[in-house]
Tab-separated table of C-alpha atoms and ligand atoms in Angstrom:
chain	number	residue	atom	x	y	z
A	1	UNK	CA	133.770	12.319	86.839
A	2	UNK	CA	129.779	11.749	86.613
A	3	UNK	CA	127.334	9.158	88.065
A	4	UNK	CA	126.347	7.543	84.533
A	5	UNK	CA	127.411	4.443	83.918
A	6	UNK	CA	126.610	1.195	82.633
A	7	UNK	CA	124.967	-1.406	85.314
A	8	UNK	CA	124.334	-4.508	84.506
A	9	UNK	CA	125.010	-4.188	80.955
A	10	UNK	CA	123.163	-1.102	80.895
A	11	UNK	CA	123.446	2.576	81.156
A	12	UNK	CA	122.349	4.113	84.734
A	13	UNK	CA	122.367	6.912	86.545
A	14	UNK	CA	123.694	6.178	89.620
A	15	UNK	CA	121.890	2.993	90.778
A	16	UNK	CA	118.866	3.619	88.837
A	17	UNK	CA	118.684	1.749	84.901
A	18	UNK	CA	117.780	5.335	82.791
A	19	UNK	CA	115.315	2.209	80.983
A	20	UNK	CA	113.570	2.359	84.179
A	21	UNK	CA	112.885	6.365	83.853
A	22	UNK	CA	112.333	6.022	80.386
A	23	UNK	CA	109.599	3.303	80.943
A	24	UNK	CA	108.156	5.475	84.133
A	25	UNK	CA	108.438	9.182	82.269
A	26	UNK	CA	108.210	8.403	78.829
A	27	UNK	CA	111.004	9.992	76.365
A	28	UNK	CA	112.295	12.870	76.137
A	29	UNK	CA	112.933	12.998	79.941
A	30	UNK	CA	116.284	14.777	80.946
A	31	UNK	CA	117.860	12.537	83.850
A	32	UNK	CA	119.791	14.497	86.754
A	33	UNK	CA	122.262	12.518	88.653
A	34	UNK	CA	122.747	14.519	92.421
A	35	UNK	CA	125.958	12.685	93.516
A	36	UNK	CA	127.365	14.041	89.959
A	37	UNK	CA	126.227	17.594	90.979
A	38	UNK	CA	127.389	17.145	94.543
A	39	UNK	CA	130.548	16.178	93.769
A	40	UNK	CA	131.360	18.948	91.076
A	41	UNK	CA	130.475	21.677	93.906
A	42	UNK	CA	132.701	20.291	96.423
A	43	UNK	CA	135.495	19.788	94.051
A	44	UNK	CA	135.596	23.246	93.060
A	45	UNK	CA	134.889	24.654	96.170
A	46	UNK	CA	137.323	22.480	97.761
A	47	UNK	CA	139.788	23.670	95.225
A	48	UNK	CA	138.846	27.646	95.625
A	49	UNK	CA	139.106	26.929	99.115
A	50	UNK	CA	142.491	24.709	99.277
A	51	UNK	CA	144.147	27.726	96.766
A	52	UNK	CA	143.899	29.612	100.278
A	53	UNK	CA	141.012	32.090	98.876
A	54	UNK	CA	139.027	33.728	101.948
A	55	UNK	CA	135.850	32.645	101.887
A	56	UNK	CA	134.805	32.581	98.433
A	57	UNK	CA	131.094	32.722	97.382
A	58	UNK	CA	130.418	30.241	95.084
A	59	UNK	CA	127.026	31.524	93.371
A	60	UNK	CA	126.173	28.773	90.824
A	61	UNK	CA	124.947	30.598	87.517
A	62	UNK	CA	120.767	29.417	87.691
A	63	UNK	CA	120.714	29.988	84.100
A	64	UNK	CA	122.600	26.463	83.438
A	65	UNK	CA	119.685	24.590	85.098
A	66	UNK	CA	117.309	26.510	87.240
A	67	UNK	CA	115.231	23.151	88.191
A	68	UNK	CA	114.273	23.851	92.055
A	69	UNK	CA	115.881	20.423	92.946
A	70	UNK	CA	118.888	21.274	91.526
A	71	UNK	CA	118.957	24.549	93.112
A	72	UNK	CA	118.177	22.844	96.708
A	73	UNK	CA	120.450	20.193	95.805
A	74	UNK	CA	123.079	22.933	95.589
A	75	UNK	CA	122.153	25.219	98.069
A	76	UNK	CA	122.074	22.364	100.646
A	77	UNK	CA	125.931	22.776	100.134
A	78	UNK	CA	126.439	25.983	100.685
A	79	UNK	CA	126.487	27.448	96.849
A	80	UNK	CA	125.006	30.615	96.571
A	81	UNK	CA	122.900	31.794	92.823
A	82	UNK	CA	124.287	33.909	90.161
A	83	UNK	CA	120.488	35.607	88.757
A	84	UNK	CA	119.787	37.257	85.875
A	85	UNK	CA	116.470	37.800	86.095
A	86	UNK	CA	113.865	38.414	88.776
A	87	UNK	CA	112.532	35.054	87.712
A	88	UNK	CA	115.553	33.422	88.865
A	89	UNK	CA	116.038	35.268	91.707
A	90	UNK	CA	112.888	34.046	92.967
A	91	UNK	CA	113.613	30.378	91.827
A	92	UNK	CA	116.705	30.763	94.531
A	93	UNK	CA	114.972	31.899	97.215
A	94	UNK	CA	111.936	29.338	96.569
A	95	UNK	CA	114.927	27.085	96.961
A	96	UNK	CA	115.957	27.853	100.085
A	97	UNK	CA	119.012	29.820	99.150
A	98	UNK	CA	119.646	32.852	101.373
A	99	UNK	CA	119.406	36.650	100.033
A	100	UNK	CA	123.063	37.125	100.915
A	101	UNK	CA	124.503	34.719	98.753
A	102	UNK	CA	122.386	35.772	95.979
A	103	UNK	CA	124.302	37.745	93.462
A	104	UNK	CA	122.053	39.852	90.818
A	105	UNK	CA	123.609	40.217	87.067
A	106	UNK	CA	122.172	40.779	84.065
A	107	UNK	CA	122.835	43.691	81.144
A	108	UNK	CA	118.941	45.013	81.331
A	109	UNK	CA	117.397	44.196	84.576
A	110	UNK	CA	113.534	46.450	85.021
A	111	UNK	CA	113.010	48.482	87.517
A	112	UNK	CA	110.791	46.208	88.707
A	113	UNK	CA	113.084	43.583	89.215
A	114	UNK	CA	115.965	45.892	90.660
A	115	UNK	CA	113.566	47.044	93.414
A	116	UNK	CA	112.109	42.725	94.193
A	117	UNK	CA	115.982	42.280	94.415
A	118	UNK	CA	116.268	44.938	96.578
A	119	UNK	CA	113.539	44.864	98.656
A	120	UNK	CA	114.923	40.614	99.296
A	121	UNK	CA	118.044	42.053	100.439
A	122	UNK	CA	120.426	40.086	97.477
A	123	UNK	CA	124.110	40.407	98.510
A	124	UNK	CA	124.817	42.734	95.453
A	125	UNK	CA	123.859	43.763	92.428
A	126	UNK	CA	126.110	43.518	89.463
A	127	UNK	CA	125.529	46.751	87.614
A	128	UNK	CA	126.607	47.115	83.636
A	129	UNK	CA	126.202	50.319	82.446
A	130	UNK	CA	125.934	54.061	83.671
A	131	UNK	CA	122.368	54.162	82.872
A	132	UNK	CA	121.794	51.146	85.115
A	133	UNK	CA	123.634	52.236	88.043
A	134	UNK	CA	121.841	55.750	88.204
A	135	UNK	CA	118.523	53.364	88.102
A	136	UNK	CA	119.390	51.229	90.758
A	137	UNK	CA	120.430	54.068	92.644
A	138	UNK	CA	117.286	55.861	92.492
A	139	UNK	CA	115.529	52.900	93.001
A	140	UNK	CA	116.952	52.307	96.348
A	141	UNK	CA	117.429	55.894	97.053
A	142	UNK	CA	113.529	55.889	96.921
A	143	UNK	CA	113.152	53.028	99.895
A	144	UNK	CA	115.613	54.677	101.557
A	145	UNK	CA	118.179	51.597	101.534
A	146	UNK	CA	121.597	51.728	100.004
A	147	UNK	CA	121.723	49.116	97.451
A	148	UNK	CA	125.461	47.268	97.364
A	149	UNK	CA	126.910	47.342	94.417
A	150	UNK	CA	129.623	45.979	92.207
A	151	UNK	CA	130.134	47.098	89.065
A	152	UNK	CA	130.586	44.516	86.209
A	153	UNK	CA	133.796	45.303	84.382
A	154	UNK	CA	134.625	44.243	80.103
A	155	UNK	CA	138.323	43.248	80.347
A	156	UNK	CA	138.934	43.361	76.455
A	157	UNK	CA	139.787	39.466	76.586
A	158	UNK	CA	138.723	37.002	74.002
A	159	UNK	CA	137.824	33.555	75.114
A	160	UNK	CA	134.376	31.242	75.293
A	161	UNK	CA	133.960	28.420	73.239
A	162	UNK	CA	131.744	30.173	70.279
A	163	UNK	CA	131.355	33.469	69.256
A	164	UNK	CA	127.498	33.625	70.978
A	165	UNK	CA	128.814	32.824	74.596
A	166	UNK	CA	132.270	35.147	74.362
A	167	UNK	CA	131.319	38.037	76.506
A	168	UNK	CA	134.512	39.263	77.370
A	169	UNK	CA	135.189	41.918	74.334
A	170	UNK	CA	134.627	45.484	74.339
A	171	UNK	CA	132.122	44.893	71.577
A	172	UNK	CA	130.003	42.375	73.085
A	173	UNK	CA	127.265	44.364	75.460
A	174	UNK	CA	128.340	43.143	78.788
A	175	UNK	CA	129.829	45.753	80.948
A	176	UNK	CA	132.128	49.118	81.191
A	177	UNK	CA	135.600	49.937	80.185
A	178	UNK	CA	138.488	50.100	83.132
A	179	UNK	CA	138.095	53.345	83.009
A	180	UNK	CA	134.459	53.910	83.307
A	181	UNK	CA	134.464	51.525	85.760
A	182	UNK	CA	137.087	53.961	88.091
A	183	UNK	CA	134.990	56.736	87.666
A	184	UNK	CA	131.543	54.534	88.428
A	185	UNK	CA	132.814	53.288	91.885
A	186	UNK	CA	133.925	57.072	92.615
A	187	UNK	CA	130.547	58.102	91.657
A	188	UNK	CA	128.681	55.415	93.437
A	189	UNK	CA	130.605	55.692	96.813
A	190	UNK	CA	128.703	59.006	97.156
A	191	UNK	CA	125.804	58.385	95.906
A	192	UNK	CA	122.561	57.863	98.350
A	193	UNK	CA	121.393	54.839	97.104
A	194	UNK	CA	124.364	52.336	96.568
A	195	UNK	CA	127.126	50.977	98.089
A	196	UNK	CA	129.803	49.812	95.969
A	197	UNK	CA	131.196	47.102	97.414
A	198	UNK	CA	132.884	45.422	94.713
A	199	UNK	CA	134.011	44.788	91.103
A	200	UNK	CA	133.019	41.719	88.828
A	201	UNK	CA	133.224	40.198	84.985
A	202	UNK	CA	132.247	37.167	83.260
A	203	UNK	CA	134.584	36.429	80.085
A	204	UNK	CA	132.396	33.658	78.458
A	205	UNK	CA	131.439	29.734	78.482
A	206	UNK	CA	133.084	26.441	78.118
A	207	UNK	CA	136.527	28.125	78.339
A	208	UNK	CA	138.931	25.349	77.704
A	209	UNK	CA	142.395	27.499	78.369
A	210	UNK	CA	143.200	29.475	81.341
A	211	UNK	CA	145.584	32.361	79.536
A	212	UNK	CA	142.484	34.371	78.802
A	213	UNK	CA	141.004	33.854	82.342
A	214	UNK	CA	144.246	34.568	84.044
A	215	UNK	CA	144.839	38.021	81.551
A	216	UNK	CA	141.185	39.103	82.671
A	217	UNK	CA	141.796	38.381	86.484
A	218	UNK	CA	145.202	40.033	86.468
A	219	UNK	CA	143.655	43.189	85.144
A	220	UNK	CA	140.365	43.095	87.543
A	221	UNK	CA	143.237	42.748	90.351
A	222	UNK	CA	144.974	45.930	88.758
A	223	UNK	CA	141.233	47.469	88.980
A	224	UNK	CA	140.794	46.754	93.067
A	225	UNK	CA	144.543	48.093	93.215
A	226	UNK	CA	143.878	51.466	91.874
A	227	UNK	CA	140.329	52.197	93.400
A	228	UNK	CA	142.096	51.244	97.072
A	229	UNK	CA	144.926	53.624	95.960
A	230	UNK	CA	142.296	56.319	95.522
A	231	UNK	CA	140.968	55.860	99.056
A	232	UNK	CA	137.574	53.627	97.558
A	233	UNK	CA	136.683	50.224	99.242
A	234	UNK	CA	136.550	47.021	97.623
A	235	UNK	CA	135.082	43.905	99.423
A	236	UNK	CA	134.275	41.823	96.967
A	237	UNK	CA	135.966	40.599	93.130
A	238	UNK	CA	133.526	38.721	91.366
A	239	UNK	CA	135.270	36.305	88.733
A	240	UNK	CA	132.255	34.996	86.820
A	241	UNK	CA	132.034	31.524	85.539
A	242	UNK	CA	133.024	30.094	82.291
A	243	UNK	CA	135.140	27.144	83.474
A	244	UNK	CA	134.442	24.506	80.441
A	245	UNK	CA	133.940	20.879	80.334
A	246	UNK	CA	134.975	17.827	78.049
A	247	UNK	CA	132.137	17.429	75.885
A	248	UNK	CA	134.279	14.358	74.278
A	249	UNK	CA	135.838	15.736	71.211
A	250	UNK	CA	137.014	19.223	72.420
A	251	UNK	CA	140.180	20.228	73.668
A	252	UNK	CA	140.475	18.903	77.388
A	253	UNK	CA	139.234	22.230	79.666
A	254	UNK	CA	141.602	22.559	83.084
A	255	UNK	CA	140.360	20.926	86.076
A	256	UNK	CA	138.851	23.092	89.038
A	257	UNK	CA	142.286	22.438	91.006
A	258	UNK	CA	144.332	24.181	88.263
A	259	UNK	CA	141.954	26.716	87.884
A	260	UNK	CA	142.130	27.446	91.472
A	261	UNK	CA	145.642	27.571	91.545
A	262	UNK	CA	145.708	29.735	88.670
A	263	UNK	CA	143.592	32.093	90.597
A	264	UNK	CA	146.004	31.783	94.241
A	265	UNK	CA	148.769	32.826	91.768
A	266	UNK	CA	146.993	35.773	90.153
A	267	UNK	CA	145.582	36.894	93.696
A	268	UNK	CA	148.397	36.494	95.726
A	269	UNK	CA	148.521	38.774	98.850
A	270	UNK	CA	145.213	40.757	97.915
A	271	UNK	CA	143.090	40.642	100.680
A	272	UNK	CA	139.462	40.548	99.196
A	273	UNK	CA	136.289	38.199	99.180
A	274	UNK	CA	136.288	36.039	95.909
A	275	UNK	CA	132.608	35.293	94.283
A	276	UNK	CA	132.497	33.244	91.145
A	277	UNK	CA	129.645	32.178	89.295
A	278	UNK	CA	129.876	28.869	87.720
A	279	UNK	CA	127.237	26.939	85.878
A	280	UNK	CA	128.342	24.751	82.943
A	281	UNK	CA	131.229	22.809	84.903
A	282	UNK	CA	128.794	21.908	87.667
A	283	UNK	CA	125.805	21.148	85.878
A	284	UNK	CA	126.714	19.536	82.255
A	285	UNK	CA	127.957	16.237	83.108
A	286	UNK	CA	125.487	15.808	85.847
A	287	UNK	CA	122.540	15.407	83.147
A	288	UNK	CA	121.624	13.136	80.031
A	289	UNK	CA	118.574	13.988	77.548
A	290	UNK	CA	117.329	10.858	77.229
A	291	UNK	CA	115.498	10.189	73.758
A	292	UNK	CA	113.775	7.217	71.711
A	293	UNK	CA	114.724	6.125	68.086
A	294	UNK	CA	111.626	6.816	66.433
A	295	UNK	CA	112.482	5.390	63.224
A	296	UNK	CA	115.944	4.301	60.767
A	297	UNK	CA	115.605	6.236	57.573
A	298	UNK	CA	117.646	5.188	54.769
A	299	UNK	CA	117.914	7.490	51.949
A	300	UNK	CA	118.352	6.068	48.375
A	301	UNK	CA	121.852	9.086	48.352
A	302	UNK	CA	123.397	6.954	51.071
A	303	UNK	CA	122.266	9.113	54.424
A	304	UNK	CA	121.079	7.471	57.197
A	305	UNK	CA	118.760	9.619	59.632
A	306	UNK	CA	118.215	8.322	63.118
A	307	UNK	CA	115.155	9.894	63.922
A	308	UNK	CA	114.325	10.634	67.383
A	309	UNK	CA	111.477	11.630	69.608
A	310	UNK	CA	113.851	14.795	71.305
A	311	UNK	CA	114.407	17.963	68.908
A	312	UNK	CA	116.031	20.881	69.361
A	313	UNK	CA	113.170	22.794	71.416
A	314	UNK	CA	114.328	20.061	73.945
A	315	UNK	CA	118.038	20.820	73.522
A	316	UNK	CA	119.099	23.879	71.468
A	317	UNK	CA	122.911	23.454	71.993
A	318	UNK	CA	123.651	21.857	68.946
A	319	UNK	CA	121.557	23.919	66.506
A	320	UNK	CA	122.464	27.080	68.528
A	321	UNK	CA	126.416	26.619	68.655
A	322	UNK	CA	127.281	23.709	66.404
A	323	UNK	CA	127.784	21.736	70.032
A	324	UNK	CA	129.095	18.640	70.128
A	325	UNK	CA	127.022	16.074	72.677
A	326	UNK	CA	128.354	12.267	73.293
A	327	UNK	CA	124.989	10.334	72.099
A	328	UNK	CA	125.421	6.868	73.915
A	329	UNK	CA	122.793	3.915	73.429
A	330	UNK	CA	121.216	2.601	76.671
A	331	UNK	CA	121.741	-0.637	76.118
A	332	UNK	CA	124.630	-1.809	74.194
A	333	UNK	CA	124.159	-2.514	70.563
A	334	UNK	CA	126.285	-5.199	68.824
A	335	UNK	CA	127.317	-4.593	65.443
A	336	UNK	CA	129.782	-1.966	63.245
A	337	UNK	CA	129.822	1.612	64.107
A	338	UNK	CA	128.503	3.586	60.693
A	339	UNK	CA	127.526	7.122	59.761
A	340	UNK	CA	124.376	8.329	61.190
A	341	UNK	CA	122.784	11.999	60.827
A	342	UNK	CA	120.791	12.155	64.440
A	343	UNK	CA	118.020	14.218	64.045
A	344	UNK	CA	114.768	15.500	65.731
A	345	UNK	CA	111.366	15.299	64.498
A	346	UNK	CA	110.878	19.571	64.196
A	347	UNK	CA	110.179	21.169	60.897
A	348	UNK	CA	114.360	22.805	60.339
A	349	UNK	CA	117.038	21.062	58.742
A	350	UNK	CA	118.710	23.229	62.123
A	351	UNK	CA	116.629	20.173	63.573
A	352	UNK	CA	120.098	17.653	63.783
A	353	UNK	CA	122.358	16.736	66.512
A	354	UNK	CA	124.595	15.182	64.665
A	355	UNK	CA	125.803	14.663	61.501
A	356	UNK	CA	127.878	11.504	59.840
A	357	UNK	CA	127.971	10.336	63.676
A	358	UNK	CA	129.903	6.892	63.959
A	359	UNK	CA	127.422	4.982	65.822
A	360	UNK	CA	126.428	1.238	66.769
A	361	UNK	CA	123.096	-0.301	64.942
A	362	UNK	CA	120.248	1.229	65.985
A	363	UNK	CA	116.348	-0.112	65.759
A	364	UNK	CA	113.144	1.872	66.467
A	365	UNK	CA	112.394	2.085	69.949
A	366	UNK	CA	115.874	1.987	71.326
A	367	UNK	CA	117.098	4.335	73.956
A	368	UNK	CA	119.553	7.094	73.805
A	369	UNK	CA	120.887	8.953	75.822
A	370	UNK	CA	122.982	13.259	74.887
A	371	UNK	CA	125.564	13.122	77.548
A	372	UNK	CA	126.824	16.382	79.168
A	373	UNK	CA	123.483	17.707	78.679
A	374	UNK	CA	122.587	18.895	82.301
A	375	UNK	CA	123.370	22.612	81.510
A	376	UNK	CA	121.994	24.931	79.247
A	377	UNK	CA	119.763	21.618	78.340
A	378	UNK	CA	116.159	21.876	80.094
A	379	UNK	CA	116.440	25.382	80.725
A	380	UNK	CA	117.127	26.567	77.037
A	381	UNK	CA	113.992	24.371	75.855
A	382	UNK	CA	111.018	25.911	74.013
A	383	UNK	CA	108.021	24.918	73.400
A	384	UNK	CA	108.378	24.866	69.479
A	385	UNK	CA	106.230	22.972	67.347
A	386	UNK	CA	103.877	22.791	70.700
A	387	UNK	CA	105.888	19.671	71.543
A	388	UNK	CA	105.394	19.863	75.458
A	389	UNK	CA	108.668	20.537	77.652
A	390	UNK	CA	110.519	17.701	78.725
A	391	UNK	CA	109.910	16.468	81.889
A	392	UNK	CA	112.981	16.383	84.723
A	393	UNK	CA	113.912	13.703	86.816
A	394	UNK	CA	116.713	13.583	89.748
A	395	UNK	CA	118.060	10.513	90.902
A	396	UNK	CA	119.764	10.078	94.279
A	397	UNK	CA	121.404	6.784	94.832
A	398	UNK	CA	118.557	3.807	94.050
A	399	UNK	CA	115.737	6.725	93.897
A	400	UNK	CA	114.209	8.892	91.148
A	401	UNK	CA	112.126	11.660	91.636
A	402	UNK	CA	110.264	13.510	89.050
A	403	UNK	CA	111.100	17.630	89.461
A	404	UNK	CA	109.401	18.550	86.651
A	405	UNK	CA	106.477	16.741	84.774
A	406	UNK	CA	105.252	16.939	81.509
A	407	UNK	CA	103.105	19.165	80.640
A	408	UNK	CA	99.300	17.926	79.064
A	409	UNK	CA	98.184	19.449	76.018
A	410	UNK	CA	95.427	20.808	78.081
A	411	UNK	CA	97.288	22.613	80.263
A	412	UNK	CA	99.285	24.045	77.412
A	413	UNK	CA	96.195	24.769	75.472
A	414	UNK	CA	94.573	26.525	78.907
A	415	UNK	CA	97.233	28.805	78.721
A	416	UNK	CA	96.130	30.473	75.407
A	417	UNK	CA	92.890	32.658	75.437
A	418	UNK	CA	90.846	33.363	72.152
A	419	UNK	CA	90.248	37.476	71.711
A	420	UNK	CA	86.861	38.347	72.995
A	421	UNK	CA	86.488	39.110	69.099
A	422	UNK	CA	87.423	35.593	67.841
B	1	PLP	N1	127.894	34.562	85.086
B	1	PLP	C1	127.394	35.259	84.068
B	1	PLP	C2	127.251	36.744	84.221
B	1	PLP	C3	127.024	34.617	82.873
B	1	PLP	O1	126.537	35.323	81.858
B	1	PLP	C4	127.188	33.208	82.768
B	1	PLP	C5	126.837	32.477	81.546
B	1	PLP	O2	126.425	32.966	80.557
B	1	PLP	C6	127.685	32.521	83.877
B	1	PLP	C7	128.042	33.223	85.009
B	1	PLP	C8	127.863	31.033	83.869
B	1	PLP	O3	128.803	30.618	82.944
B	1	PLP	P1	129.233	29.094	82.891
B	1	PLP	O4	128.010	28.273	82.831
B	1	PLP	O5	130.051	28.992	81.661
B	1	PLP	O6	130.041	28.817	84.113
């Protein structure tokens, strides 16, 4: 359930008319709704929590939106941040987030942002590869701290809704075998510089069936068993994220509660501190991309283009993974539905949302509004074309804030510096 709906005759997010932010912000402007956000963290922590799991740290994925408000929003309730870069881990603390239920991932963190995660004091760092772990360990070794640990495990599982956010396989780059991962923890447990203190994987995004998830978890559970057997401590199991959401014409993803009681079954008597790392299933449906019709362009072959002022620097989804986004007009339009390629004003044919989209009569300067487009939205946006980012706004009942403005073209110019030679 999400916070946009039509008011009055017209689309809103929560009790503020997205006209009225369109007017204020100009277009594109994505549109955050904070009771939406609110309400998916509580329902799947209430569900995590209800499925009789100790304690679980819920460390929402930053990469889905990163926005500071967002991050406070979240943080206010207790999440903790999945980070995958030293960028983000700053973004969580800036927000208010504490070190300890900061979680560290990544496949090729520097070792200048192992030793700013270390020297914050982050809960653990999720370590991918041999190679990594003898860095962080040195790392730490060096400050003379032990850095905890948990080693991020491949399960072999397929599952993700495209091929480019799978990450489950043994030939995508993310993680160690079963094996390796035995002999890791051995190694790490006496090693100066770390502390295991855990095990974790991520299987991939916008999973819409739980089979693969509970294959994956069943095995990671099989992992904890035999490093306990061998004497070796294990605090933590870190699940990942990857929970999907209905973007409207794909399958129908499993709601939090069955996920959760997926994971009670799967987990059943092992006593062990659950983390997971969602992003997409809190953030999606909690943001719109909201975009102007620029122009109605009829081509003498029969295709109808609904140009609009948002492109795919603004959101990448559909270009980068063939996604599928609801596109909703603000007001209502009267009229028959009819074939309409939606497309953005950058120089790619990639440049289309949609193509042969049934969709009411539109006129130039109407408002639209992508649905589901609060994650991987804003922060996947570019600058291409030197088309300014889109501004961010959060609403909160009858209020609007603006998190993130616009950019000027000066200040994106000032950026830039001509070579003393030039
Ligand atoms: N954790 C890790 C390690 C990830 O790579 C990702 C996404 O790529 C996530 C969590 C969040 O996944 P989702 O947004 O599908 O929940």
């Amino acid at each position: 359930m999400n916070h946009f709906e039509p008011r009055d005759g017209e689309l809103a997010c929560e009790d503020v008319p997205l006209r009225r932010i369109a007017e204020a912000v100009g277009t594109p402007v994505y549109v955050y709704s904070s009771a939406t956000l609110e309400r998916h963290f509580t329902v799947l922590r209430d569900a995590l929590t209800g499925a009789g799991l100790k304690d679980p740290l819920i460390a929402y994925a930053v990469k889905a939106n990163p926005n500071l408000a967002v991050l406070r929003t979240l943080g206010a309730l207790g999440a903790g941040a999945d980070t995958v870069s030293e960028g983000e881990v700053r973004r969580a603390l800036a927000a208010g987030i504490p070190a300890e239920r900061i979680v560290f991932s990544g496949v090729g963190k520097t070792a200048a942002e192992i030793a700013f995660a270390l020297d914050a004091g982050v809960a653990e760092i999720n370590v991918e590869s041999e190679p990594e772990m003898r860095l962080v360990d040195r790392i730490a070794a060096e400050r003379g701290v032990r850095a905890q640990i948990a080693i991020r495990v491949n399960p072999d599982v397929a599952a993700g809704g495209h091929a480019k956010i799978a990450t489950g396989k043994s030939e995508n780059k993310f993680g160690v075998s079963f094996s390796e991962a035995e002999r890791l923890y051995a190694q790490a447990s006496n090693a100066v510089g770390l502390k295991p203190v855990g095990v974790a994987c991520h299987i991939g995004s916008q999973i819409t069936d739980l089979a693969p998830m509970a294959e994956a978890f069943g095995k990671m559970r099989g992992l904890v068993e035999r490093l306990r057997a061998e004497g070796l401590s294990v605090e933590r199991l870190d699940l990942g994220g990857g929970l999907g959401v209905p973007y409207f014409n794909q399958p129908t993803p499993p709601s939090p509660a069955d996920y959760a009681a997926m994971i009670g079954r799967v987990m059943q008597g092992l006593d062990i501190q659950l983390a997971f790392e969602p992003g997409r299933v809190i953030a999606a449906n909690a943001g719109v991309l909201l975009a102007r019709v620029l122009h109605v362009h009829e081509r003498p072959e029969g295709r109808r283009f609904l140009v609009l002022d948002a492109a795919m620097n603004d959101l990448l989804r559909p270009a980068m993974y063939d996604a599928w986004h609801d596109i909703r007009p603000v007001a209502p339009r009267a009229g028959e539905a009819g074939p309409y390629d939606v497309v953005g004003p950058v120089c790619e044919t990639g440049d289309t949302f949609a193509r042969d989209r049934a969709l009411p009569p539109f006129e130039a300067g109407d408002l639209v509004a992508f649905m589901s487009a609060g994650a991987y939205g804003a922060s996947m946006a570019s600058e291409y074309n030197s088309r300014p980012l889109a501004p961010e706004v959060l609403v909160k009942g009858d209020r609007y804030a603006v998190v993130r403005a616009r950019p000027t073209y000066e200040e994106m110019l000032a950026r830039e510096a001509a070579a003393p030679w030039l």
